[in-house]
PDB file of C-alpha atoms in Angstrom:
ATOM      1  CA  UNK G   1      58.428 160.176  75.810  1.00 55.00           C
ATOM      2  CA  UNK G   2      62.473 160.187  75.604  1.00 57.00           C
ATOM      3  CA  UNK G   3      62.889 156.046  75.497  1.00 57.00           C
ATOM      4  CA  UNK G   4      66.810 155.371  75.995  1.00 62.00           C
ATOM      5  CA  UNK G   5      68.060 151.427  76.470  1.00 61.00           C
ATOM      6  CA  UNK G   6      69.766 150.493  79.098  1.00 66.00           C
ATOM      7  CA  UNK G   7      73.514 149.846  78.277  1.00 62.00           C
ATOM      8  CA  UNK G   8      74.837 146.418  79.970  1.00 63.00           C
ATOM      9  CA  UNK G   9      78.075 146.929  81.732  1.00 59.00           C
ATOM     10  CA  UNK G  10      80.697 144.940  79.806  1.00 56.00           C
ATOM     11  CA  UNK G  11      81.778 141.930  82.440  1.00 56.00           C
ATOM     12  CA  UNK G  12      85.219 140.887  82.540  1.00 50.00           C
ATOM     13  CA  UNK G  13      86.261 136.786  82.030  1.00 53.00           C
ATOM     14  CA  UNK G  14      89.116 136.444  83.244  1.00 46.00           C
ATOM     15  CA  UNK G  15      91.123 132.492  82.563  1.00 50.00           C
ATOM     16  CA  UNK G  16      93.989 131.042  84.362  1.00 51.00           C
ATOM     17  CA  UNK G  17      95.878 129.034  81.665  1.00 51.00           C
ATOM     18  CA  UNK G  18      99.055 127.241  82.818  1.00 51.00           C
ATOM     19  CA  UNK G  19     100.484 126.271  79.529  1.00 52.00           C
ATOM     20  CA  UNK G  20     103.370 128.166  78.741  1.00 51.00           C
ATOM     21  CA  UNK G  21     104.322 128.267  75.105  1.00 55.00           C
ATOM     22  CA  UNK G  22     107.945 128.685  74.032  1.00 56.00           C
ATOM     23  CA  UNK G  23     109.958 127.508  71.137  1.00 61.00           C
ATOM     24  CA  UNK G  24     112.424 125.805  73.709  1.00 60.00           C
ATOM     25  CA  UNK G  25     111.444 122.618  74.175  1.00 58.00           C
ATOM     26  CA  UNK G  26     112.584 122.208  77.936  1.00 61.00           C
ATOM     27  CA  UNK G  27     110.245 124.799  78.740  1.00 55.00           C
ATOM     28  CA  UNK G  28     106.905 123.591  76.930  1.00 55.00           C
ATOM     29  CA  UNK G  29     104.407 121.773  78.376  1.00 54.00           C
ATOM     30  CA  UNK G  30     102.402 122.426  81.206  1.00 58.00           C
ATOM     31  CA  UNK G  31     104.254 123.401  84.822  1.00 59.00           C
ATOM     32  CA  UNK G  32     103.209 121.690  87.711  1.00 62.00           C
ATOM     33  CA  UNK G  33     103.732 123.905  91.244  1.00 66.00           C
ATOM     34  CA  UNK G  34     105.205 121.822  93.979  1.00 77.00           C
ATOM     35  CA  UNK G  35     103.376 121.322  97.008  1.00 80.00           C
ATOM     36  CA  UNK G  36     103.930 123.508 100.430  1.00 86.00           C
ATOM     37  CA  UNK G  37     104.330 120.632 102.722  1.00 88.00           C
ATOM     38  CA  UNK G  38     104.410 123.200 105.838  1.00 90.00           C
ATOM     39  CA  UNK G  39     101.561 124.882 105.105  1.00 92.00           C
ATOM     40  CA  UNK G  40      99.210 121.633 104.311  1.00 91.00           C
ATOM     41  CA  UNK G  41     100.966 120.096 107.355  1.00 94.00           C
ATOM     42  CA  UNK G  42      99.718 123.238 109.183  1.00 94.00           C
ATOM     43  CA  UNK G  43      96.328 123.790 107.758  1.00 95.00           C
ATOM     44  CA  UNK G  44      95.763 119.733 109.035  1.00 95.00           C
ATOM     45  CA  UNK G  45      96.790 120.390 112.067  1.00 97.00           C
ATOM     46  CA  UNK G  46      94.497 123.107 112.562  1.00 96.00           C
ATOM     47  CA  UNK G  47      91.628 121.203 111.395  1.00 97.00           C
ATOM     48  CA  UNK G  48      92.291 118.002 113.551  1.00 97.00           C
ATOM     49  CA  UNK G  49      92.836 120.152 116.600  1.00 97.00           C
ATOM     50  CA  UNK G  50      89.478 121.957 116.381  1.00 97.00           C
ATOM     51  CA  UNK G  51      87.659 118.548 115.623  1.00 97.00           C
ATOM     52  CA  UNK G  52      89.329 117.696 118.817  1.00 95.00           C
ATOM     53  CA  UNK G  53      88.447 121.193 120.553  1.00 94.00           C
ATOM     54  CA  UNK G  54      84.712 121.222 119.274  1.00 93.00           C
ATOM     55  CA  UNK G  55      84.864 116.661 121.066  1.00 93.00           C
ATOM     56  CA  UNK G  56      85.538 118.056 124.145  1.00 91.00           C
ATOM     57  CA  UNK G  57      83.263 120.943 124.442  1.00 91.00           C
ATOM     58  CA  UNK G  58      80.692 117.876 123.453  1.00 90.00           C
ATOM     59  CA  UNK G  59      81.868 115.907 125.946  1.00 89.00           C
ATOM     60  CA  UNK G  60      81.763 118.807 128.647  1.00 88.00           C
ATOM     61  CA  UNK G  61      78.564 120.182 127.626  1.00 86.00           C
ATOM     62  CA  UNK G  62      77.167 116.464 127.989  1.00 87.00           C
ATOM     63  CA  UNK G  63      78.494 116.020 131.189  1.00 79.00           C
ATOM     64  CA  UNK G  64      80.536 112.947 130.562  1.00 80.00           C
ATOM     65  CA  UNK G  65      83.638 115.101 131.494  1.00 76.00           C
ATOM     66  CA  UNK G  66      83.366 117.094 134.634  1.00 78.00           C
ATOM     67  CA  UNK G  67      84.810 120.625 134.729  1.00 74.00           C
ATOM     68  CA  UNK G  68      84.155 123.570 135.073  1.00 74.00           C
ATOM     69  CA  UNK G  69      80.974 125.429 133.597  1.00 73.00           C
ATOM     70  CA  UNK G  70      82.404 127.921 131.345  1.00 77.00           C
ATOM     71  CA  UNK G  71      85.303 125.143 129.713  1.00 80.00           C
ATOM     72  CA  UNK G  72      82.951 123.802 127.134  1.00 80.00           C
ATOM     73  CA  UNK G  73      81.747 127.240 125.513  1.00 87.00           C
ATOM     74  CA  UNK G  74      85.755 128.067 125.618  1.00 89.00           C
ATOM     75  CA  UNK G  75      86.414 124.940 123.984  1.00 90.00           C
ATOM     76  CA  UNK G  76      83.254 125.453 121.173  1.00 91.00           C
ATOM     77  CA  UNK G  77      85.341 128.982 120.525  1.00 94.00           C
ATOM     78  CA  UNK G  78      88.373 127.650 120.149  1.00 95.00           C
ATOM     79  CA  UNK G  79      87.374 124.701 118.148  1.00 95.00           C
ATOM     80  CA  UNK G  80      85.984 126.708 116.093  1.00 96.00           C
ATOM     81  CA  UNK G  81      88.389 129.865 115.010  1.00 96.00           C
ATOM     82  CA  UNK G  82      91.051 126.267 114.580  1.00 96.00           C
ATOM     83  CA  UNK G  83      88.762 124.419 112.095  1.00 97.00           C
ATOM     84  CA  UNK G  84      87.305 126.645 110.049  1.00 96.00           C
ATOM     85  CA  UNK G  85      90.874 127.649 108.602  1.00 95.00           C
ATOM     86  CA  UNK G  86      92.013 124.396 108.841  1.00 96.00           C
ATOM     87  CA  UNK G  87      89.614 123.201 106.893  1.00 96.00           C
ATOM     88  CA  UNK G  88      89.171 125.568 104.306  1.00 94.00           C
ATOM     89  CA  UNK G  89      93.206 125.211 103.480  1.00 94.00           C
ATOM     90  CA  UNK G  90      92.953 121.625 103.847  1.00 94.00           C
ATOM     91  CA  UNK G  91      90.137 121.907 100.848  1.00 94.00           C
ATOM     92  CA  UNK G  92      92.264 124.013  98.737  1.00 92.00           C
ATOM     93  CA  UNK G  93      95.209 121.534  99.088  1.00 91.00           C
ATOM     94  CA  UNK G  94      92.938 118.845  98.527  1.00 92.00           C
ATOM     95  CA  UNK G  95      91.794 120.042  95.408  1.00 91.00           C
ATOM     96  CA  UNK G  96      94.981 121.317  93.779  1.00 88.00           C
ATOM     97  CA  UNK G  97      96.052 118.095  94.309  1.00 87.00           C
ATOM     98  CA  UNK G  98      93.758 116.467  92.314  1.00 89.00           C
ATOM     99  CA  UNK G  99      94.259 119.157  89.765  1.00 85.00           C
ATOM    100  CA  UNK G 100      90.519 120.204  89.719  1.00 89.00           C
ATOM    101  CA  UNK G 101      89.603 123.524  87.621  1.00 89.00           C
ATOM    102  CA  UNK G 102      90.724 126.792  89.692  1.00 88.00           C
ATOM    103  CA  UNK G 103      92.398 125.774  92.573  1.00 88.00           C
ATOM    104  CA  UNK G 104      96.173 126.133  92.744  1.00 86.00           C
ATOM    105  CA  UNK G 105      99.036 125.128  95.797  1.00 84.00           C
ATOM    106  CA  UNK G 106      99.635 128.902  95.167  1.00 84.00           C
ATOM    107  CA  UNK G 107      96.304 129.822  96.421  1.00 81.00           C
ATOM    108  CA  UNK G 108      97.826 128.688 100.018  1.00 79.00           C
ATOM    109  CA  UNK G 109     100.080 131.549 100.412  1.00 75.00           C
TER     110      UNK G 109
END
């Protein structure tokens, strides 16, 4: 029998390093990114709004709000395609904010 070994595949590591080494001494250090205001402002928004969206399909789906039938699955929709965004920016901004490993404010654009 013909025994061959299976070759791994090679994996590529890839690290974001944001030290920048010069000789000039107003460059060195590390660079902090400011952060987009507008977008975290936005991405907030969005997430607040679909809490608020996904309360008052609650609220008709329990009754406690009269309307029409179809209001509080239109409401679940909407609250829905808002938050998830909303939130998952909101995260990001959170995160780069307090500088944890591989999140960036440039991941928000």
């Amino acid at each position: 029998m013909n025994s061959t070994a299976i070759k791994k595949r090679p994996t590529l590591e890839v690290e974001r390093t944001y030290r920048t080494e010069t000789s000039d001494p107003r460059f060195s250090g590390t660079q902090r990114t400011k952060a987009p205001c507008g977008e975290i402002l936005l991405a907030s928004f969005l997430m607040v709004l679909g809490l608020v969206l996904c309360s008052m399909s609650y609220l008709h789906y329990s009754e406690h709000v009269k309307g029409q039938s179809a209001a509080d699955a239109g409401f679940a929709i909407l609250g829905m395609l808002t938050f998830v965004p909303g939130f998952h920016y909101t995260r990001i901004a959170y995160y780069a904010w307090r500088e944890r490993k591989g999140y960036d404010f440039q991941d928000m654009h």
